[in-house]
Coordinates of C-alpha atoms in Angstrom, one line a residue:
M1 CA -69.1 42.7 -89.0
S2 CA -70.6 42.2 -92.2
R3 CA -70.1 40.7 -95.9
S4 CA -71.3 41.7 -99.0
A5 CA -75.3 41.1 -99.0
H6 CA -76.9 38.5 -101.3
P7 CA -80.4 39.8 -102.4
A8 CA -82.8 39.6 -99.4
G9 CA -85.3 36.6 -99.6
P10 CA -88.9 37.5 -99.8
R11 CA -90.8 38.7 -96.7
H12 CA -92.1 35.9 -94.4
A13 CA -95.7 37.3 -94.5
D14 CA -95.6 36.7 -98.4
V15 CA -94.5 32.9 -98.1
L16 CA -96.1 31.6 -94.8
P17 CA -100.0 32.0 -94.2
E18 CA -101.1 34.2 -91.7
G19 CA -100.9 32.5 -88.0
H20 CA -98.0 30.2 -89.4
Y21 CA -95.3 32.5 -88.9
S22 CA -93.7 34.6 -86.1
P23 CA -91.9 38.0 -86.8
P24 CA -88.2 38.0 -87.0
P25 CA -86.5 38.2 -83.6
A26 CA -85.5 41.9 -82.6
D27 CA -81.9 40.6 -82.5
L28 CA -80.6 38.0 -84.7
N29 CA -77.2 37.8 -82.8
A30 CA -79.2 36.8 -79.5
L31 CA -78.9 33.6 -78.0
D32 CA -82.2 32.4 -76.2
E33 CA -80.8 30.5 -73.1
K34 CA -83.7 28.3 -73.3
V35 CA -82.5 26.5 -76.3
W36 CA -78.7 26.7 -76.0
A37 CA -76.5 24.6 -73.5
R38 CA -75.4 26.7 -70.2
T39 CA -71.9 27.5 -71.3
V40 CA -72.7 28.7 -74.8
G41 CA -72.3 33.0 -75.3
R42 CA -70.6 35.3 -77.5
N43 CA -67.4 36.9 -77.0
A44 CA -66.5 40.5 -77.9
D45 CA -65.5 39.6 -81.1
G46 CA -69.0 38.3 -81.8
V47 CA -68.0 34.6 -82.2
V48 CA -70.1 31.9 -80.3
T49 CA -68.4 29.9 -77.7
V50 CA -68.9 26.8 -76.0
G51 CA -66.9 25.9 -72.7
G52 CA -64.9 28.8 -73.4
I53 CA -63.8 27.8 -76.9
E54 CA -64.6 29.7 -80.0
V55 CA -66.7 27.6 -82.6
T56 CA -64.4 28.9 -85.3
K57 CA -61.6 27.2 -83.6
L58 CA -63.6 24.0 -83.0
A59 CA -64.6 24.0 -86.8
E60 CA -60.8 24.2 -87.8
E61 CA -59.8 21.5 -85.5
F62 CA -62.7 19.1 -85.7
G63 CA -64.4 19.7 -88.9
T64 CA -68.0 20.2 -89.8
P65 CA -70.7 18.9 -89.4
A66 CA -70.1 18.1 -85.9
Y67 CA -72.1 17.7 -82.6
F68 CA -70.5 19.6 -79.8
L69 CA -71.7 18.6 -76.2
D70 CA -71.4 20.7 -73.1
E71 CA -70.3 18.3 -70.8
E72 CA -70.7 20.8 -67.6
D73 CA -74.4 21.2 -68.8
F74 CA -74.9 17.4 -69.2
R75 CA -73.5 16.8 -65.7
A76 CA -75.5 19.6 -64.2
R77 CA -78.9 18.3 -65.7
C78 CA -78.0 14.9 -64.3
R79 CA -77.6 16.5 -61.0
A80 CA -80.6 18.2 -61.2
W81 CA -82.9 15.3 -62.0
A82 CA -81.1 13.0 -59.0
H83 CA -81.8 15.7 -56.7
A84 CA -85.1 16.6 -57.6
F85 CA -86.5 12.9 -57.3
G86 CA -84.1 12.4 -54.2
P87 CA -83.0 9.1 -52.7
G88 CA -86.5 7.6 -52.6
A89 CA -87.0 7.4 -56.3
D90 CA -84.8 6.2 -59.2
V91 CA -83.7 8.3 -62.3
F92 CA -82.8 5.9 -65.2
Y93 CA -81.3 7.9 -68.2
A94 CA -82.7 6.9 -71.7
G95 CA -79.7 5.7 -73.5
K96 CA -81.6 5.7 -77.0
A97 CA -81.4 9.6 -76.9
F98 CA -77.6 9.4 -76.8
L99 CA -74.9 6.8 -75.5
S100 CA -71.3 6.5 -75.8
K101 CA -68.8 5.1 -73.1
A102 CA -68.1 8.7 -71.9
V103 CA -71.8 9.3 -71.3
V104 CA -72.0 6.2 -69.3
K105 CA -68.8 7.4 -67.2
W106 CA -70.8 10.7 -66.6
L107 CA -74.0 8.9 -65.5
R108 CA -71.9 6.7 -63.0
E109 CA -70.2 9.7 -61.5
E110 CA -73.2 11.8 -61.2
G111 CA -75.4 8.9 -59.6
L112 CA -78.0 8.1 -62.4
N113 CA -79.1 4.6 -63.5
L114 CA -79.1 3.5 -67.3
D115 CA -82.2 2.5 -69.5
V116 CA -81.0 0.5 -72.5
C117 CA -83.2 -1.1 -75.2
S118 CA -80.7 -3.3 -77.6
G119 CA -77.8 -5.5 -77.3
G120 CA -75.5 -2.7 -78.5
E121 CA -76.5 -0.2 -75.7
L122 CA -76.1 -3.0 -73.2
A123 CA -72.8 -3.7 -74.4
T124 CA -71.8 0.0 -74.4
A125 CA -73.0 0.3 -70.9
L126 CA -71.5 -2.9 -69.6
A127 CA -68.1 -1.8 -71.3
A128 CA -68.1 1.5 -69.8
G129 CA -68.4 -0.1 -66.4
M130 CA -72.1 0.8 -65.4
P131 CA -73.0 -1.8 -62.6
A132 CA -75.4 -4.2 -64.2
R133 CA -77.6 -3.7 -61.4
Q134 CA -78.2 0.0 -62.3
I135 CA -79.4 -1.0 -65.9
A136 CA -83.0 -1.4 -67.1
F137 CA -83.5 -3.5 -70.4
H138 CA -86.3 -2.3 -72.4
G139 CA -87.5 -3.3 -76.1
N140 CA -90.6 -4.9 -77.6
N141 CA -88.6 -7.7 -79.3
K142 CA -85.4 -8.8 -77.3
S143 CA -83.8 -11.5 -78.9
T144 CA -83.0 -14.5 -76.9
G145 CA -79.3 -13.8 -77.1
E146 CA -80.0 -10.3 -75.7
I147 CA -82.3 -11.7 -73.0
T148 CA -79.5 -14.2 -72.0
R149 CA -76.8 -11.9 -72.1
A150 CA -78.8 -9.3 -69.8
V151 CA -79.7 -12.1 -67.4
E152 CA -76.1 -13.3 -67.1
A153 CA -75.0 -10.0 -66.6
G154 CA -77.3 -9.4 -63.8
V155 CA -79.2 -6.4 -64.9
G156 CA -81.5 -4.8 -62.5
R157 CA -84.6 -5.2 -64.3
I158 CA -85.9 -6.4 -67.7
V159 CA -89.2 -4.5 -68.6
L160 CA -91.6 -7.1 -70.2
D161 CA -93.3 -6.2 -73.4
S162 CA -95.6 -9.3 -74.3
F163 CA -96.7 -12.8 -73.1
Q164 CA -94.1 -14.4 -75.4
E165 CA -91.2 -12.4 -73.5
I166 CA -92.8 -13.3 -70.2
A167 CA -92.2 -16.9 -71.0
R168 CA -88.9 -16.4 -72.7
V169 CA -87.3 -14.5 -70.0
A170 CA -88.7 -16.8 -67.3
H171 CA -87.1 -19.8 -69.2
I172 CA -83.8 -18.1 -69.8
A173 CA -83.7 -17.2 -65.8
R174 CA -84.4 -20.7 -64.9
E175 CA -81.8 -22.1 -67.0
A176 CA -79.4 -19.6 -65.6
G177 CA -80.5 -20.6 -62.3
V178 CA -81.2 -17.0 -61.2
R179 CA -84.5 -15.1 -60.2
Q180 CA -84.8 -12.2 -62.6
P181 CA -86.1 -8.9 -61.6
V182 CA -88.8 -7.6 -64.1
Q183 CA -91.5 -5.2 -64.6
I184 CA -94.4 -5.2 -67.0
R185 CA -95.1 -2.5 -69.8
V186 CA -98.4 -1.4 -69.9
T187 CA -100.5 0.5 -72.1
V188 CA -103.0 2.8 -70.3
G189 CA -104.8 4.3 -73.3
V190 CA -103.5 7.7 -72.7
E191 CA -102.1 9.5 -75.8
A192 CA -99.7 12.3 -75.4
H193 CA -100.2 15.5 -77.2
T194 CA -97.2 15.1 -79.4
H195 CA -96.8 13.6 -83.1
E196 CA -98.7 10.6 -83.6
F197 CA -95.4 8.5 -84.4
I198 CA -93.9 9.1 -81.1
A199 CA -97.3 9.0 -79.0
T200 CA -96.6 5.3 -77.4
A201 CA -99.5 4.7 -74.9
H202 CA -103.0 4.5 -76.8
E203 CA -103.8 0.9 -77.4
D204 CA -103.0 0.8 -81.5
Q205 CA -99.3 0.6 -81.1
K206 CA -96.4 -1.8 -80.9
F207 CA -95.3 -1.3 -77.3
G208 CA -96.6 -2.7 -73.8
I209 CA -99.6 -4.8 -72.9
A210 CA -102.9 -3.4 -72.7
V211 CA -104.8 -2.5 -69.6
A212 CA -108.3 -1.8 -70.7
D213 CA -109.0 -5.4 -72.1
G214 CA -107.5 -7.2 -69.0
S215 CA -104.4 -8.5 -70.9
A216 CA -102.2 -6.5 -68.3
A217 CA -103.9 -8.3 -65.2
E218 CA -103.4 -11.7 -67.3
A219 CA -99.5 -10.7 -67.7
V220 CA -99.2 -10.2 -63.8
R221 CA -100.6 -13.6 -63.4
R222 CA -98.3 -15.3 -65.5
V223 CA -95.4 -13.5 -64.1
L224 CA -96.3 -14.4 -60.6
G225 CA -96.7 -17.9 -61.5
H226 CA -92.8 -18.2 -62.5
D227 CA -90.4 -18.7 -59.8
S228 CA -87.7 -17.5 -62.0
L229 CA -89.3 -14.0 -62.1
E230 CA -89.4 -11.3 -59.4
L231 CA -91.9 -8.7 -60.2
L232 CA -90.8 -5.3 -59.2
G233 CA -93.8 -3.4 -60.5
V234 CA -95.3 -1.8 -63.7
H235 CA -94.1 0.3 -66.6
S236 CA -96.2 3.1 -68.3
H237 CA -94.7 5.5 -71.0
I238 CA -97.1 7.7 -72.6
G239 CA -95.1 9.4 -75.3
S240 CA -92.3 12.0 -76.2
Q241 CA -91.8 15.7 -76.2
I242 CA -94.5 16.2 -73.6
F243 CA -95.1 19.6 -71.7
D244 CA -98.5 19.0 -70.1
M245 CA -98.7 16.9 -66.9
A246 CA -102.5 15.8 -67.6
G247 CA -101.6 12.8 -69.3
F248 CA -99.3 11.9 -66.5
E249 CA -102.2 12.1 -64.1
V250 CA -104.5 10.1 -66.2
S251 CA -101.8 7.2 -66.7
A252 CA -101.1 7.2 -62.8
K253 CA -104.7 6.7 -62.2
R254 CA -105.0 3.7 -64.3
V255 CA -101.7 2.2 -63.3
V256 CA -102.7 2.6 -59.5
R257 CA -105.9 0.9 -60.4
L258 CA -104.2 -2.0 -61.8
L259 CA -101.8 -2.3 -58.7
A260 CA -104.9 -2.1 -56.4
A261 CA -106.4 -5.0 -58.6
V262 CA -103.2 -6.9 -58.2
R263 CA -103.6 -6.4 -54.4
D264 CA -107.0 -7.5 -54.4
E265 CA -106.6 -10.8 -56.5
H266 CA -103.0 -11.7 -55.3
G267 CA -102.5 -10.1 -51.8
V268 CA -99.3 -8.5 -53.3
E269 CA -98.6 -4.7 -53.2
L270 CA -96.0 -4.2 -55.9
P271 CA -93.0 -1.8 -54.9
E272 CA -92.4 0.0 -57.8
I273 CA -94.0 2.2 -60.6
D274 CA -91.8 3.4 -63.6
L275 CA -93.7 6.4 -65.2
G276 CA -91.1 6.4 -68.3
G277 CA -89.9 9.7 -69.8
G278 CA -91.0 11.5 -72.6
L279 CA -90.6 15.2 -70.9
G280 CA -90.0 17.8 -73.7
I281 CA -87.1 20.2 -74.1
A282 CA -87.1 23.8 -75.7
Y283 CA -86.2 23.4 -79.5
T284 CA -87.3 26.8 -80.3
S285 CA -88.0 30.1 -78.2
G286 CA -91.7 29.2 -78.3
D287 CA -91.1 25.7 -76.3
D288 CA -91.8 26.1 -72.7
P289 CA -90.5 22.9 -70.7
R290 CA -90.7 22.3 -67.0
E291 CA -87.9 22.0 -64.7
P292 CA -87.0 18.7 -63.1
H293 CA -88.1 20.0 -59.6
E294 CA -91.6 20.8 -60.9
I295 CA -91.9 17.6 -62.7
A296 CA -90.6 15.6 -59.5
K297 CA -93.2 17.6 -57.3
A298 CA -96.3 17.0 -59.8
L299 CA -95.5 13.3 -60.2
H300 CA -94.9 12.4 -56.5
E301 CA -98.1 14.3 -55.7
I302 CA -100.2 12.4 -58.4
V303 CA -99.0 9.0 -57.3
A304 CA -99.5 9.6 -53.6
R305 CA -103.0 10.9 -54.0
E306 CA -104.1 8.2 -56.1
C307 CA -102.3 5.5 -53.8
E308 CA -104.0 7.1 -50.9
A309 CA -107.4 6.8 -52.6
A310 CA -106.8 3.5 -53.2
G311 CA -105.7 2.5 -49.8
L312 CA -102.0 1.5 -51.2
R313 CA -98.8 2.3 -50.1
A314 CA -97.1 4.7 -52.2
P315 CA -94.6 2.8 -54.5
R316 CA -91.1 3.6 -55.2
I317 CA -91.2 5.8 -58.4
S318 CA -88.9 5.6 -61.4
V319 CA -88.5 8.1 -64.3
E320 CA -86.6 7.8 -67.7
P321 CA -85.3 11.2 -68.7
G322 CA -83.2 11.0 -71.8
R323 CA -84.1 13.8 -74.1
A324 CA -84.6 16.2 -71.2
I325 CA -81.0 15.7 -70.0
V326 CA -78.9 15.4 -73.3
G327 CA -81.2 17.3 -75.6
P328 CA -80.2 20.8 -74.7
T329 CA -76.4 20.2 -73.9
A330 CA -75.6 19.9 -77.4
F331 CA -75.6 21.6 -81.0
T332 CA -74.8 20.9 -84.4
L333 CA -72.3 23.2 -86.3
Y334 CA -72.6 23.2 -90.0
E335 CA -70.6 25.3 -92.8
V336 CA -72.7 27.2 -95.3
G337 CA -71.9 25.9 -98.7
T338 CA -74.6 27.7 -101.1
I339 CA -77.5 30.5 -100.8
K340 CA -80.3 30.4 -103.5
P341 CA -83.0 33.0 -103.2
L342 CA -85.9 31.8 -105.0
E343 CA -87.9 34.8 -106.2
G344 CA -91.4 35.0 -104.4
L345 CA -90.8 31.8 -102.4
R346 CA -87.9 31.7 -100.0
T347 CA -84.0 31.5 -99.6
Y348 CA -82.3 28.1 -99.6
V349 CA -79.5 28.1 -97.7
S350 CA -77.5 24.6 -97.9
V351 CA -75.2 23.2 -95.2
D352 CA -72.4 20.5 -95.5
G353 CA -74.6 18.0 -93.4
G354 CA -78.6 17.2 -93.5
M355 CA -80.7 14.2 -92.9
S356 CA -78.0 11.9 -92.2
D357 CA -77.0 13.9 -89.2
N358 CA -80.5 15.0 -88.1
I359 CA -83.6 12.9 -89.4
R360 CA -86.0 14.3 -87.3
T361 CA -87.1 17.4 -89.3
A362 CA -88.1 14.7 -92.2
L363 CA -89.4 12.1 -89.7
Y364 CA -91.3 13.9 -87.2
D365 CA -91.6 17.4 -88.8
A366 CA -89.6 18.9 -86.0
E367 CA -88.9 22.3 -85.5
Y368 CA -85.4 23.6 -85.0
A369 CA -83.6 27.3 -84.3
V370 CA -80.6 28.2 -86.2
T371 CA -78.1 31.1 -85.7
L372 CA -74.9 32.5 -87.5
V373 CA -72.4 31.7 -84.9
S374 CA -69.0 32.7 -86.4
R375 CA -69.8 36.5 -86.4
T376 CA -72.5 38.9 -85.7
S377 CA -74.3 40.8 -88.2
D378 CA -76.5 43.9 -88.4
A379 CA -78.2 43.1 -91.9
E380 CA -81.7 42.8 -92.4
P381 CA -83.3 39.7 -91.6
M382 CA -84.4 37.1 -94.6
L383 CA -86.6 34.1 -94.2
V384 CA -84.8 30.8 -95.3
R385 CA -85.0 27.3 -95.1
V386 CA -81.6 25.4 -94.0
V387 CA -81.1 22.3 -96.1
G388 CA -78.7 19.7 -96.4
K389 CA -76.5 18.1 -99.2
H390 CA -78.3 14.8 -99.8
C391 CA -80.5 13.8 -102.9
E392 CA -83.7 14.3 -101.2
S393 CA -86.2 17.0 -101.4
G394 CA -87.1 16.4 -97.9
D395 CA -83.5 16.9 -96.8
I396 CA -84.3 19.9 -94.5
V397 CA -82.7 21.0 -91.3
V398 CA -84.7 23.8 -90.2
K399 CA -88.0 24.3 -92.2
D400 CA -88.3 28.5 -91.7
A401 CA -86.0 30.6 -89.8
F402 CA -84.6 34.1 -90.0
L403 CA -80.9 34.7 -90.6
P404 CA -79.0 37.8 -91.7
A405 CA -79.5 38.8 -95.4
D406 CA -75.4 39.2 -95.8
L407 CA -75.2 35.5 -95.0
A408 CA -72.5 34.0 -97.2
P409 CA -70.5 30.8 -98.0
G410 CA -68.1 29.9 -95.4
D411 CA -70.3 31.2 -92.5
L412 CA -70.7 28.7 -89.7
L413 CA -74.5 28.0 -88.6
A414 CA -75.3 26.0 -85.2
V415 CA -78.6 24.3 -84.5
P416 CA -79.0 23.8 -80.6
A417 CA -80.8 21.2 -78.8
T418 CA -79.4 18.5 -81.1
G419 CA -78.1 16.3 -78.3
A420 CA -80.9 13.7 -78.5
Y421 CA -81.6 11.1 -81.3
C422 CA -79.6 13.3 -84.0
R423 CA -76.4 11.2 -83.5
S424 CA -78.4 8.2 -82.2
M425 CA -80.5 8.2 -85.5
A426 CA -77.9 9.1 -87.8
S427 CA -77.4 7.2 -90.9
N428 CA -74.8 6.9 -94.1
Y429 CA -77.5 7.9 -96.5
N430 CA -75.5 8.7 -99.7
H431 CA -72.6 7.3 -97.9
A432 CA -72.1 10.3 -95.8
L433 CA -69.5 9.9 -92.9
R434 CA -71.5 10.2 -89.4
P435 CA -70.2 13.2 -87.6
P436 CA -68.1 13.1 -84.4
V437 CA -69.2 14.0 -81.0
V438 CA -67.0 16.2 -79.2
A439 CA -67.2 16.9 -75.6
V440 CA -66.2 20.5 -74.4
R441 CA -65.6 21.7 -70.8
G442 CA -63.6 24.2 -69.1
G443 CA -61.6 25.3 -72.3
E444 CA -61.0 21.9 -73.4
A445 CA -62.4 19.9 -76.1
R446 CA -62.0 16.3 -76.9
V447 CA -63.8 13.7 -79.3
I448 CA -65.9 11.1 -77.7
V449 CA -67.3 9.6 -80.5
R450 CA -65.0 10.1 -83.8
R451 CA -66.0 11.1 -87.2
E452 CA -66.5 7.9 -89.4
T453 CA -64.0 7.5 -92.4
E454 CA -64.3 6.2 -95.8
E455 CA -62.2 3.3 -94.8
D456 CA -65.0 2.7 -92.1
L457 CA -67.4 2.5 -94.8
L458 CA -65.3 0.1 -97.0
R459 CA -64.2 -2.2 -94.2
L460 CA -68.0 -3.2 -94.1
D461 CA -68.2 -3.6 -97.9
L462 CA -66.9 -7.1 -98.8
G463 CA -67.2 -6.6 -102.6

């Protein structure tokens, strides 16, 4: 299938400096299984399908832009993480990646716990029936109201992030007449190899209590001094979109060293260690993420080895995959609006969404893939930049990609691996309406988060 071609854009070698580009793929119609959800494929007519439904039909029914989430893939990834870590560990889905009542229901049914970091996320979890004991409450500045609600609900753990919060949670728990289980979030001086804005374990950042200067040891003393707090263990999170396990090894060494110091000073062996999340996914064909069973084996071995060396019983491990579960399960579907070849530069392809539905490219310089999904094409590849419709020069969806030179307005493009953080960080910039999230499974599609309407926007505006 083809359409009348637009003038092909410049060759990639003319635009991108040597070493900063890859040659166009041999087949622009191919779908790399690393970056697409499991039930995504092309049918005999060349149209991409998910859960057995053509994207053209999805666009007709639900409009664009829209997020389409492969429910079977999501559930399968939950099961893979739970199986990999086994009954002797806890898997907490990080709700900040993407949370809705339907997702909470799936987590319950697949046996995962839930990590929340705001009152809104806690409200969603409780409204959808997640047992409070299976909820961990994070955040570097939880309000008194949020803490009170968490304590009264009976959340399974509150992750303490500062000395002020230790006192605050202890007071609220004492007033409520309960003994609240807590963990202490520590920073261990390990900077994950990732974008500086999402590397969260080096000392110069807002999260956690530092190990190196003795602050974490003091936090342990303070928590143990409160009868209203039950110290489960320590929590460490070293960053996001991580592929290399070396950072976790260094982090585990320092956390176990802290556990040994706690034993030596207080005669207490803390029963748990939470190693956080941050495991990466494939956004492009060049990414090579690890499978859950590889991650589980490596983390268990690291902790067991370090504890044996320190003469400690191995604590129960918790992990918090969010992006690694939901990220690959969804794609964003757009319609092409305009195509603008710039002589000697590149071709700009504008779609009907942009930074309001995916801020990550502008915020983190994130890289994504993009594919023509409403048809196949045998046209020559052209180097493009896929951009949104917002009044901002940084409104870029995909910085550099190859699409067929016969691309035309009305074609449908899909950007895979947008399940994590895209809808969660979506905005109403330019008064854009945030897109819906549509779950697809077994030939059926249903809206789990509806598209915003102009009435929604105006209802908040009191004039």
